[in-house]
Amino acid sequence: MQMTHASDTTETTETTGTTETAGTASRTHGRAGVGTEGAADPAGSGARPPSGAHPLLSSEGLPAWLTPVARAARTIQPLQLSRFLPPENGTGRQSAVLVLFGEGERGPELLLMERAGSLRSHAGQPSFPGGALDPGDGDPKTDGPLRAALREAEEETGLDPRGVQLFGVLPRLFIPVSDFVVTPVLGWWRTPTPVGVVDPNETARVFTVPVADLTDPANRATVVHPSGHRGPAFLVESALVWGFTAGVIDRVLHFAGWERPWDRERQVPLDWRA
């Protein structure tokens, strides 16, 4: 199941990036253990739960280049990600996305998918794998979002969740237009497996993007929606990544210290169909 990624989802604050980029590191195959480091409360407004609430998380054996991402997950606050936060009354459709880091021929990379062009809503828009929580995923306040992120990624891309090590959870964010409360779950593709389109009626393609391309200033721009929304965007792998997905990537790059200065005045217009 794919969530609607609204154009006004993640309006980020202006920040000054660094010139440090993600380097290429040798693959480290760590064993997934038990830990709670980096957990954020999937049912609260970004507060971290008590120790022991997330036995599915572990930072053991992560490659060195992922250390700043894991560190950011422990400290980042909700308003540092977006001004759209979950309703205080607890309403909203609980959901999760998998922000999966792997290592390819060009170094660190992210797994993305592209919505089918025949869909009525946001056709052709890139996104993270993810969707709404099912009752079988467990408690939305603890491990429900983690299980949902893995389940949805398997259903949408065919990846083997046994090869994924979850190491962090970002604060929950809100997509007003679809009423989704989204928990971004961070994962390390410890043992990569083949991925591809599972249901062509929902997904056009599954692909990876090198982090080096995401940090390249030549691939960055600001999208401008007719509604007035402005947000970060990435022109990579013959795709325009914008909205919720681009907002999360933008903040992860910034707080991991990977962001490079880019021209924020470079604009890409969107139309009302986006």
CSV table of C-alpha atoms in Angstrom, one decimal:
chain,number,residue,atom,x,y,z
A,1,MET,CA,0.0,0.0,0.0
A,2,GLN,CA,1.4,3.4,-0.9
A,3,MET,CA,0.6,6.6,0.9
A,4,THR,CA,-0.3,9.9,-0.8
A,5,HIS,CA,2.7,12.2,-0.6
A,6,ALA,CA,1.3,15.6,-0.4
A,7,SER,CA,3.0,18.6,-2.0
A,8,ASP,CA,2.7,20.6,1.3
A,9,THR,CA,4.1,17.8,3.5
A,10,THR,CA,7.5,18.8,4.5
A,11,GLU,CA,8.3,22.5,4.5
A,12,THR,CA,11.8,22.6,5.9
A,13,THR,CA,13.6,25.5,7.6
A,14,GLU,CA,16.5,27.2,5.9
A,15,THR,CA,19.7,25.9,7.3
A,16,THR,CA,23.4,26.2,6.5
A,17,GLY,CA,24.9,22.9,5.2
A,18,THR,CA,28.4,21.7,5.5
A,19,THR,CA,30.7,20.6,2.7
A,20,GLU,CA,31.3,17.1,4.0
A,21,THR,CA,30.0,14.4,1.7
A,22,ALA,CA,29.2,10.8,2.3
A,23,GLY,CA,32.3,8.7,1.6
A,24,THR,CA,32.7,5.2,0.3
A,25,ALA,CA,33.2,2.7,3.1
A,26,SER,CA,33.7,-1.0,3.0
A,27,ARG,CA,30.6,-3.1,3.7
A,28,THR,CA,30.3,-4.2,7.3
A,29,HIS,CA,28.0,-7.1,8.0
A,30,GLY,CA,26.8,-6.6,11.6
A,31,ARG,CA,24.5,-9.0,13.3
A,32,ALA,CA,21.1,-7.5,14.3
A,33,GLY,CA,20.9,-7.5,18.0
A,34,VAL,CA,18.6,-6.0,20.6
A,35,GLY,CA,18.8,-2.3,21.4
A,36,THR,CA,16.8,0.9,21.7
A,37,GLU,CA,19.3,3.5,20.5
A,38,GLY,CA,17.8,6.2,18.4
A,39,ALA,CA,14.1,5.3,19.0
A,40,ALA,CA,11.4,7.9,18.7
A,41,ASP,CA,7.9,7.5,20.0
A,42,PRO,CA,5.7,6.4,17.1
A,43,ALA,CA,2.6,7.5,18.9
A,44,GLY,CA,3.7,10.7,20.5
A,45,SER,CA,4.9,14.0,19.1
A,46,GLY,CA,8.5,13.0,18.7
A,47,ALA,CA,9.4,12.1,22.3
A,48,ARG,CA,11.6,9.1,22.8
A,49,PRO,CA,10.0,6.1,24.6
A,50,PRO,CA,11.5,4.4,27.7
A,51,SER,CA,14.4,2.1,27.2
A,52,GLY,CA,13.4,-1.4,26.0
A,53,ALA,CA,10.5,-0.2,23.9
A,54,HIS,CA,12.1,-1.1,20.6
A,55,PRO,CA,13.8,-4.5,20.7
A,56,LEU,CA,13.8,-4.5,16.8
A,57,LEU,CA,16.4,-1.7,16.7
A,58,SER,CA,20.1,-2.2,16.8
A,59,SER,CA,23.1,0.0,15.9
A,60,GLU,CA,25.5,-2.9,16.3
A,61,GLY,CA,27.8,-3.5,13.3
A,62,LEU,CA,26.7,-0.5,11.3
A,63,PRO,CA,29.3,0.7,8.7
A,64,ALA,CA,31.2,3.8,9.9
A,65,TRP,CA,29.6,6.1,7.3
A,66,LEU,CA,26.2,5.5,8.9
A,67,THR,CA,27.3,6.7,12.3
A,68,PRO,CA,26.3,10.4,11.7
A,69,VAL,CA,22.8,9.2,10.6
A,70,ALA,CA,22.3,7.1,13.7
A,71,ARG,CA,23.6,10.0,15.8
A,72,ALA,CA,21.1,12.4,14.2
A,73,ALA,CA,18.2,10.0,14.8
A,74,ARG,CA,19.0,10.1,18.5
A,75,THR,CA,18.9,13.9,18.8
A,76,ILE,CA,16.8,15.4,16.0
A,77,GLN,CA,13.6,17.1,17.1
A,78,PRO,CA,10.2,17.1,15.3
A,79,LEU,CA,10.2,20.8,14.3
A,80,GLN,CA,13.7,20.3,12.9
A,81,LEU,CA,12.1,18.0,10.3
A,82,SER,CA,8.9,19.7,9.5
A,83,ARG,CA,6.3,22.2,10.7
A,84,PHE,CA,3.6,19.6,10.0
A,85,LEU,CA,3.4,17.5,13.2
A,86,PRO,CA,0.8,14.9,14.3
A,87,PRO,CA,-2.5,16.3,15.8
A,88,GLU,CA,-2.2,16.5,19.6
A,89,ASN,CA,-5.5,14.7,19.9
A,90,GLY,CA,-4.0,11.5,18.6
A,91,THR,CA,-6.0,11.4,15.4
A,92,GLY,CA,-4.5,10.5,12.0
A,93,ARG,CA,-3.8,7.3,10.1
A,94,GLN,CA,-0.7,5.6,11.6
A,95,SER,CA,1.8,4.7,9.0
A,96,ALA,CA,5.5,4.2,8.4
A,97,VAL,CA,8.1,4.4,5.6
A,98,LEU,CA,11.4,2.6,5.3
A,99,VAL,CA,14.4,4.9,4.7
A,100,LEU,CA,16.8,2.2,3.6
A,101,PHE,CA,20.5,2.8,3.2
A,102,GLY,CA,22.6,0.3,1.2
A,103,GLU,CA,26.0,0.3,-0.4
A,104,GLY,CA,26.3,0.0,-4.1
A,105,GLU,CA,29.1,0.3,-6.7
A,106,ARG,CA,29.3,4.1,-6.1
A,107,GLY,CA,29.1,3.9,-2.3
A,108,PRO,CA,26.2,4.7,0.0
A,109,GLU,CA,22.7,4.7,-1.6
A,110,LEU,CA,19.0,5.0,-0.8
A,111,LEU,CA,16.2,2.7,-1.9
A,112,LEU,CA,13.2,4.5,-3.6
A,113,MET,CA,10.3,3.5,-5.7
A,114,GLU,CA,8.1,5.3,-8.3
A,115,ARG,CA,4.3,5.3,-8.3
A,116,ALA,CA,2.6,4.0,-11.3
A,117,GLY,CA,1.7,6.5,-14.0
A,118,SER,CA,-1.9,5.3,-14.1
A,119,LEU,CA,-2.7,6.2,-10.5
A,120,ARG,CA,-5.2,8.9,-10.0
A,121,SER,CA,-3.1,10.5,-7.3
A,122,HIS,CA,0.5,11.6,-7.6
A,123,ALA,CA,1.2,9.4,-10.6
A,124,GLY,CA,4.9,8.9,-11.3
A,125,GLN,CA,6.0,10.4,-8.0
A,126,PRO,CA,9.0,8.8,-6.3
A,127,SER,CA,8.7,7.7,-2.6
A,128,PHE,CA,10.0,5.6,0.1
A,129,PRO,CA,8.4,2.1,0.5
A,130,GLY,CA,5.7,2.4,3.1
A,131,GLY,CA,2.1,2.5,4.1
A,132,ALA,CA,-0.5,2.3,6.8
A,133,LEU,CA,-0.1,0.1,9.9
A,134,ASP,CA,-2.1,-3.2,9.9
A,135,PRO,CA,-3.4,-4.6,13.2
A,136,GLY,CA,-0.9,-7.5,12.8
A,137,ASP,CA,2.0,-5.0,12.9
A,138,GLY,CA,1.6,-4.5,16.6
A,139,ASP,CA,1.4,-1.6,19.0
A,140,PRO,CA,1.7,1.8,17.1
A,141,LYS,CA,3.4,3.2,20.3
A,142,THR,CA,6.3,0.7,20.1
A,143,ASP,CA,7.2,-1.7,17.4
A,144,GLY,CA,4.2,-1.4,15.1
A,145,PRO,CA,5.8,1.2,12.7
A,146,LEU,CA,9.0,-0.8,12.5
A,147,ARG,CA,7.2,-4.0,11.5
A,148,ALA,CA,4.9,-2.0,9.1
A,149,ALA,CA,7.9,-0.4,7.4
A,150,LEU,CA,9.5,-3.8,6.7
A,151,ARG,CA,6.2,-5.5,5.7
A,152,GLU,CA,5.3,-2.7,3.3
A,153,ALA,CA,8.8,-2.7,1.8
A,154,GLU,CA,8.6,-6.4,1.2
A,155,GLU,CA,5.2,-6.2,-0.4
A,156,GLU,CA,6.1,-3.3,-2.6
A,157,THR,CA,9.7,-4.1,-3.7
A,158,GLY,CA,10.1,-7.8,-2.9
A,159,LEU,CA,13.1,-7.2,-0.6
A,160,ASP,CA,13.9,-9.8,2.0
A,161,PRO,CA,13.4,-8.1,5.4
A,162,ARG,CA,15.8,-10.6,7.0
A,163,GLY,CA,18.6,-8.6,5.3
A,164,VAL,CA,17.6,-5.3,6.8
A,165,GLN,CA,18.9,-4.0,10.1
A,166,LEU,CA,16.7,-1.3,11.6
A,167,PHE,CA,18.8,1.2,13.5
A,168,GLY,CA,16.8,4.3,14.2
A,169,VAL,CA,13.4,6.1,14.1
A,170,LEU,CA,12.8,9.7,13.2
A,171,PRO,CA,10.1,11.8,14.9
A,172,ARG,CA,6.6,11.3,13.4
A,173,LEU,CA,5.4,13.7,10.8
A,174,PHE,CA,2.0,14.6,9.4
A,175,ILE,CA,0.6,14.7,5.9
A,176,PRO,CA,-2.5,16.9,6.2
A,177,VAL,CA,-4.1,16.2,2.8
A,178,SER,CA,-4.2,12.4,3.4
A,179,ASP,CA,-4.4,12.5,7.3
A,180,PHE,CA,-1.4,10.2,7.5
A,181,VAL,CA,0.9,10.2,10.6
A,182,VAL,CA,4.2,8.9,9.3
A,183,THR,CA,7.1,7.4,11.2
A,184,PRO,CA,10.3,7.3,9.1
A,185,VAL,CA,12.2,4.1,10.0
A,186,LEU,CA,15.9,4.0,9.3
A,187,GLY,CA,17.4,0.8,8.0
A,188,TRP,CA,20.8,-0.6,6.9
A,189,TRP,CA,20.6,-3.0,4.0
A,190,ARG,CA,23.0,-5.4,5.6
A,191,THR,CA,22.4,-8.2,3.2
A,192,PRO,CA,21.0,-6.9,-0.1
A,193,THR,CA,18.5,-9.0,-2.0
A,194,PRO,CA,17.0,-8.5,-5.5
A,195,VAL,CA,14.2,-5.9,-5.6
A,196,GLY,CA,11.7,-4.9,-8.3
A,197,VAL,CA,8.1,-4.1,-9.1
A,198,VAL,CA,5.7,-6.4,-7.3
A,199,ASP,CA,2.4,-4.8,-8.4
A,200,PRO,CA,2.7,-2.8,-11.7
A,201,ASN,CA,-0.7,-1.2,-10.9
A,202,GLU,CA,0.8,0.6,-8.0
A,203,THR,CA,4.5,0.8,-8.7
A,204,ALA,CA,6.3,1.8,-12.0
A,205,ARG,CA,9.8,1.0,-10.8
A,206,VAL,CA,12.1,0.3,-7.9
A,207,PHE,CA,15.5,1.9,-7.9
A,208,THR,CA,18.5,3.1,-5.8
A,209,VAL,CA,20.0,6.5,-5.7
A,210,PRO,CA,23.7,7.1,-4.7
A,211,VAL,CA,24.0,9.5,-1.8
A,212,ALA,CA,26.7,11.2,-3.8
A,213,ASP,CA,24.1,12.1,-6.4
A,214,LEU,CA,21.7,13.4,-3.7
A,215,THR,CA,24.4,15.6,-2.2
A,216,ASP,CA,25.6,16.9,-5.6
A,217,PRO,CA,24.5,20.6,-5.9
A,218,ALA,CA,23.8,20.1,-9.6
A,219,ASN,CA,21.0,17.7,-8.7
A,220,ARG,CA,19.3,20.0,-6.2
A,221,ALA,CA,16.5,22.5,-6.6
A,222,THR,CA,13.4,24.1,-5.0
A,223,VAL,CA,10.0,22.9,-6.2
A,224,VAL,CA,7.3,25.5,-6.4
A,225,HIS,CA,3.6,24.4,-6.3
A,226,PRO,CA,0.8,26.6,-7.6
A,227,SER,CA,-0.5,26.5,-4.0
A,228,GLY,CA,2.5,28.5,-3.0
A,229,HIS,CA,4.3,25.6,-1.3
A,230,ARG,CA,8.1,25.6,-1.7
A,231,GLY,CA,10.2,22.6,-0.8
A,232,PRO,CA,13.5,20.8,-1.5
A,233,ALA,CA,13.8,18.6,-4.6
A,234,PHE,CA,16.3,16.2,-6.1
A,235,LEU,CA,16.7,15.5,-9.9
A,236,VAL,CA,18.2,12.0,-9.8
A,237,GLU,CA,17.8,8.8,-11.8
A,238,SER,CA,15.5,10.4,-14.4
A,239,ALA,CA,13.1,11.4,-11.6
A,240,LEU,CA,12.0,14.5,-9.7
A,241,VAL,CA,12.0,13.6,-6.0
A,242,TRP,CA,9.9,16.1,-4.0
A,243,GLY,CA,7.3,16.4,-1.3
A,244,PHE,CA,7.5,14.3,1.8
A,245,THR,CA,10.2,12.0,0.5
A,246,ALA,CA,12.5,14.9,-0.6
A,247,GLY,CA,11.9,16.7,2.7
A,248,VAL,CA,13.0,13.7,4.8
A,249,ILE,CA,16.1,13.2,2.6
A,250,ASP,CA,17.0,16.9,2.8
A,251,ARG,CA,16.9,16.8,6.6
A,252,VAL,CA,18.8,13.6,6.9
A,253,LEU,CA,21.6,14.9,4.6
A,254,HIS,CA,21.7,18.1,6.6
A,255,PHE,CA,21.8,16.6,10.1
A,256,ALA,CA,24.2,13.8,9.1
A,257,GLY,CA,26.6,16.6,7.9
A,258,TRP,CA,26.5,15.4,4.3
A,259,GLU,CA,24.8,18.4,2.8
A,260,ARG,CA,26.7,20.6,0.4
A,261,PRO,CA,25.9,24.2,-0.4
A,262,TRP,CA,23.3,24.3,-3.3
A,263,ASP,CA,21.4,27.0,-5.1
A,264,ARG,CA,18.1,27.4,-3.3
A,265,GLU,CA,17.0,29.9,-6.0
A,266,ARG,CA,17.0,27.3,-8.7
A,267,GLN,CA,13.3,26.5,-9.1
A,268,VAL,CA,11.3,23.7,-10.6
A,269,PRO,CA,7.6,24.5,-11.1
A,270,LEU,CA,4.9,22.0,-10.4
A,271,ASP,CA,1.3,22.0,-11.7
A,272,TRP,CA,-2.0,21.3,-10.0
A,273,ARG,CA,-1.9,17.6,-11.0
A,274,ALA,CA,1.2,17.1,-8.8
